CSV table of C-alpha atoms in Angstrom, one decimal:
chain,number,residue,atom,x,y,z
S,328,UNK,CA,109.0,120.5,108.7
S,329,UNK,CA,109.0,119.8,105.0
S,330,UNK,CA,105.9,118.3,103.6
S,331,UNK,CA,102.8,118.5,101.5
S,332,UNK,CA,99.7,120.5,102.6
S,333,UNK,CA,96.3,119.8,101.1
S,334,UNK,CA,93.3,122.0,101.7
S,335,UNK,CA,90.5,121.9,102.5
S,336,UNK,CA,90.3,118.6,104.3
S,337,UNK,CA,86.6,118.4,103.4
S,338,UNK,CA,84.8,120.0,100.4
S,339,UNK,CA,81.3,120.0,99.2
S,340,UNK,CA,80.2,120.7,95.6
S,341,UNK,CA,76.9,121.7,94.3
S,342,UNK,CA,75.6,120.4,90.9
S,343,UNK,CA,77.2,122.4,88.0
S,344,UNK,CA,79.8,123.9,90.2
S,345,UNK,CA,83.6,123.9,89.7
S,346,UNK,CA,85.7,123.4,92.8
S,347,UNK,CA,89.5,123.7,93.3
S,348,UNK,CA,91.6,121.6,95.6
S,349,UNK,CA,94.8,123.1,96.9
S,350,UNK,CA,98.2,121.3,97.1
S,351,UNK,CA,101.4,123.0,98.3
S,352,UNK,CA,104.8,121.4,99.0
S,353,UNK,CA,108.0,122.8,100.6
S,354,UNK,CA,110.1,119.7,99.8
S,355,UNK,CA,111.7,121.4,96.7
S,356,UNK,CA,110.4,118.6,94.6
S,357,UNK,CA,110.0,119.1,90.8
S,358,UNK,CA,107.4,116.5,90.2
S,359,UNK,CA,103.8,116.6,91.6
S,360,UNK,CA,100.8,114.3,91.1
S,361,UNK,CA,97.1,114.1,91.7
S,362,UNK,CA,95.4,110.8,92.5
S,363,UNK,CA,91.8,109.8,93.1
S,364,UNK,CA,90.9,107.1,95.7
S,365,UNK,CA,87.5,105.4,95.7
S,366,UNK,CA,86.4,103.0,98.5
S,367,UNK,CA,87.9,99.5,97.9
S,368,UNK,CA,90.0,100.8,95.0
S,369,UNK,CA,93.6,101.6,94.6
S,370,UNK,CA,94.7,105.1,93.7
S,371,UNK,CA,94.3,106.2,90.1
S,372,UNK,CA,96.4,109.0,88.5
S,373,UNK,CA,94.6,112.1,87.3
S,374,UNK,CA,97.4,114.5,86.3
S,375,UNK,CA,101.1,114.9,86.9
S,376,UNK,CA,103.7,117.6,86.4
S,377,UNK,CA,107.4,117.4,86.1
S,378,UNK,CA,108.2,121.1,85.8
S,379,UNK,CA,106.6,124.4,86.1
S,380,UNK,CA,104.2,125.3,83.3
S,381,UNK,CA,104.0,121.7,82.1
S,382,UNK,CA,101.7,118.9,83.0
S,383,UNK,CA,100.4,115.6,81.6
S,384,UNK,CA,97.2,113.7,81.7
S,385,UNK,CA,97.0,110.5,83.8
S,386,UNK,CA,94.6,107.6,83.4
S,387,UNK,CA,91.4,109.5,84.4
S,388,UNK,CA,91.9,113.1,83.5
S,389,UNK,CA,88.4,113.7,82.0
S,390,UNK,CA,86.5,116.3,84.0
S,391,UNK,CA,89.6,117.6,85.8
S,392,UNK,CA,92.0,120.4,85.1
S,393,UNK,CA,95.3,121.5,86.7
S,394,UNK,CA,97.9,124.3,86.6
S,395,UNK,CA,101.5,124.5,87.6
S,396,UNK,CA,102.5,128.2,87.8
S,397,UNK,CA,104.8,127.7,90.7
S,398,UNK,CA,107.1,124.9,91.7
S,399,UNK,CA,105.4,124.6,95.1
S,400,UNK,CA,101.8,124.6,94.0
S,401,UNK,CA,99.7,122.2,91.9
S,402,UNK,CA,96.0,123.0,92.3
S,403,UNK,CA,93.3,120.6,90.9
S,404,UNK,CA,90.0,121.8,89.6
S,405,UNK,CA,87.1,119.4,89.6
S,406,UNK,CA,84.8,120.7,86.8
S,407,UNK,CA,81.1,120.2,86.4
S,408,UNK,CA,82.0,117.8,83.5
S,409,UNK,CA,83.1,115.3,86.2
S,410,UNK,CA,79.9,113.5,86.8
S,411,UNK,CA,81.0,111.3,89.7
S,412,UNK,CA,83.4,113.5,91.7
S,413,UNK,CA,82.8,112.1,95.2
S,414,UNK,CA,86.1,110.6,96.2
S,415,UNK,CA,89.2,111.1,98.3
S,416,UNK,CA,91.8,113.1,96.5
S,417,UNK,CA,95.5,112.8,97.2
S,418,UNK,CA,98.4,115.0,96.1
S,419,UNK,CA,101.9,113.7,96.0
S,420,UNK,CA,105.4,114.9,95.0
S,421,UNK,CA,108.8,113.4,94.2
S,422,UNK,CA,112.2,114.1,92.9
S,423,UNK,CA,111.8,114.5,89.1
S,424,UNK,CA,112.8,111.7,86.8
S,425,UNK,CA,113.8,109.3,89.5
S,426,UNK,CA,111.7,106.2,89.3
S,427,UNK,CA,113.2,104.7,92.4
S,428,UNK,CA,112.4,107.8,94.5
S,429,UNK,CA,109.3,107.4,96.6
S,430,UNK,CA,106.4,109.8,96.3
S,431,UNK,CA,105.4,111.9,99.4
S,432,UNK,CA,101.7,112.3,100.0
S,433,UNK,CA,99.5,114.9,101.6
S,434,UNK,CA,96.7,114.0,103.9
S,435,UNK,CA,94.0,114.3,101.3
S,436,UNK,CA,90.8,116.2,100.5
S,437,UNK,CA,87.5,114.4,100.7
S,438,UNK,CA,85.0,115.8,98.1
S,439,UNK,CA,81.3,115.2,98.4
S,440,UNK,CA,78.3,116.3,96.4
S,441,UNK,CA,75.5,118.3,98.1
D,547,UNK,CA,100.1,98.0,80.5
D,548,UNK,CA,101.3,98.0,84.0
D,549,UNK,CA,99.2,96.5,86.8
D,550,UNK,CA,99.5,95.4,90.4
D,551,UNK,CA,97.4,92.7,92.1
D,552,UNK,CA,97.3,92.2,95.8
D,553,UNK,CA,95.2,90.0,98.0
D,554,UNK,CA,91.7,91.0,98.9
D,555,UNK,CA,90.9,92.0,102.4
D,556,UNK,CA,90.1,92.5,105.1
D,557,UNK,CA,92.7,90.4,106.6
D,558,UNK,CA,92.1,89.8,110.3
D,559,UNK,CA,94.9,88.5,112.6
D,560,UNK,CA,95.6,88.3,116.3
D,561,UNK,CA,98.3,90.3,117.9
D,562,UNK,CA,101.8,88.7,117.5
D,563,UNK,CA,100.7,86.6,114.5
D,564,UNK,CA,102.8,86.3,111.3
D,565,UNK,CA,101.7,88.5,108.5
D,566,UNK,CA,101.9,88.0,104.7
D,567,UNK,CA,100.2,90.2,102.2
D,568,UNK,CA,100.7,89.0,98.6
D,569,UNK,CA,101.5,91.3,95.8
D,570,UNK,CA,102.2,90.4,92.1
D,571,UNK,CA,102.8,92.8,89.3
D,572,UNK,CA,102.9,93.1,85.5
D,573,UNK,CA,105.2,95.6,83.9
D,574,UNK,CA,107.8,95.9,81.1
D,575,UNK,CA,111.4,96.0,82.1
D,576,UNK,CA,112.5,96.5,85.7
D,577,UNK,CA,110.1,98.6,87.7
D,578,UNK,CA,110.7,99.9,91.2
D,579,UNK,CA,108.4,98.4,93.8
D,580,UNK,CA,106.9,100.0,96.9
D,581,UNK,CA,104.7,99.3,99.9
D,582,UNK,CA,102.7,102.2,101.3
D,583,UNK,CA,100.5,102.3,104.4
D,584,UNK,CA,97.4,104.4,104.9
D,585,UNK,CA,95.8,105.1,108.3
D,586,UNK,CA,92.2,106.2,108.5
D,587,UNK,CA,91.6,109.6,107.1
D,588,UNK,CA,95.2,110.2,106.2
D,589,UNK,CA,97.4,110.1,103.1
D,590,UNK,CA,99.8,107.4,102.2
D,591,UNK,CA,103.2,106.8,104.0
D,592,UNK,CA,106.0,105.0,102.4
D,593,UNK,CA,106.7,101.7,104.3
D,594,UNK,CA,109.5,100.2,102.2
D,595,UNK,CA,110.9,100.0,98.6
D,596,UNK,CA,113.1,97.9,96.4
D,597,UNK,CA,114.5,99.0,93.1
D,598,UNK,CA,116.1,95.9,91.5
D,599,UNK,CA,115.7,92.1,91.5
D,600,UNK,CA,116.5,90.3,94.8
D,601,UNK,CA,116.6,93.6,96.7
D,602,UNK,CA,115.0,93.4,100.1
D,603,UNK,CA,113.2,96.4,101.5
D,604,UNK,CA,112.6,96.6,105.3
D,605,UNK,CA,111.2,99.1,107.8
D,606,UNK,CA,109.5,98.8,111.2
D,607,UNK,CA,109.7,95.0,111.2
D,608,UNK,CA,108.1,94.7,107.8
D,609,UNK,CA,110.0,93.2,104.9
D,610,UNK,CA,109.5,92.5,101.2
D,611,UNK,CA,111.8,91.0,98.6
D,612,UNK,CA,111.7,91.9,94.9
D,613,UNK,CA,111.3,88.6,93.1
D,614,UNK,CA,111.6,89.0,89.3
D,615,UNK,CA,111.2,85.3,88.5
D,616,UNK,CA,107.7,85.3,90.1
D,617,UNK,CA,107.0,89.0,89.6
D,618,UNK,CA,106.1,89.3,93.2
D,619,UNK,CA,106.8,91.7,96.2
D,620,UNK,CA,105.0,90.1,99.2
D,621,UNK,CA,104.9,92.0,102.4
D,622,UNK,CA,105.8,90.1,105.6
D,623,UNK,CA,106.1,90.8,109.3
D,624,UNK,CA,107.0,88.3,112.0
D,625,UNK,CA,104.8,89.6,114.8
D,626,UNK,CA,102.0,92.1,114.2
D,627,UNK,CA,100.7,94.7,116.7
D,628,UNK,CA,97.3,96.4,117.0
D,629,UNK,CA,99.0,99.6,115.8
D,630,UNK,CA,99.7,97.9,112.5
D,631,UNK,CA,96.0,98.0,111.6
D,632,UNK,CA,95.7,100.0,108.4
D,633,UNK,CA,95.3,99.7,104.6
D,634,UNK,CA,98.5,98.5,102.8
D,635,UNK,CA,99.1,99.3,99.1
D,636,UNK,CA,101.6,97.7,96.8
D,637,UNK,CA,102.7,100.0,94.0
D,638,UNK,CA,105.2,100.1,91.1
D,639,UNK,CA,107.0,102.8,89.3
D,640,UNK,CA,107.7,101.8,85.7
D,641,UNK,CA,111.0,101.9,84.0
D,642,UNK,CA,111.8,105.2,82.3
D,643,UNK,CA,110.8,107.9,84.7
D,644,UNK,CA,108.6,109.1,87.4
D,645,UNK,CA,105.3,109.3,85.5
D,646,UNK,CA,103.1,108.3,88.4
D,647,UNK,CA,102.7,105.1,90.4
D,648,UNK,CA,100.5,102.1,89.6
D,649,UNK,CA,98.7,100.9,92.7
D,650,UNK,CA,97.0,97.7,93.8
D,651,UNK,CA,93.6,98.0,95.3
D,652,UNK,CA,94.9,97.9,98.9
D,653,UNK,CA,94.5,95.3,101.6
D,654,UNK,CA,92.8,96.3,104.9
D,655,UNK,CA,94.6,94.7,107.8
D,656,UNK,CA,92.9,94.4,111.2
D,657,UNK,CA,94.9,93.3,114.2
D,658,UNK,CA,92.9,92.1,117.2
D,659,UNK,CA,94.3,92.2,120.7
């Protein structure tokens, strides 16, 4: 079945450590997105990418980095510069440039600090 | 900028009750509007959408009508079930391209048997 796979489901980070969250999709979608979800909050956009080798900052990009070397993959690195990384991270994808096309979401990665 | 405001929760109802979750938005032009549902520990699933004024989105007994004059997209269901318990998010996609969705804070719905 087509879909979005995020891994791992749970991730723990030590102080000063970078961690990378994986997101893979087999929907043949051009656009991919990363959101952060905090308790009682909506989702906030971290980064997005419309095509391979190109990506844009969202509303809360500081302390995060991404790459888009393949159409299917959009990994997110939470760097040590992100001082409050504990959150639920959601990856999504959609047809590029189509504002009326819904985004499809993965099941998320929950990141915690040790 | 763009923003979405939805009613605070949790909303607690008895099974078979009528449901309304209010959603209003601020955006330039004509955004597309969406309702997503999130079950515990999972990602978001699209529930319904509307792409222009007066459109009605519907799915699984849920409905929402795009009202430009009141900038609203309220979610309704005539008879809720225990299985409808979840967090519901209203979201908009602004005019001009798929640069990410703007979400409301979510409404936690609890249905009691």
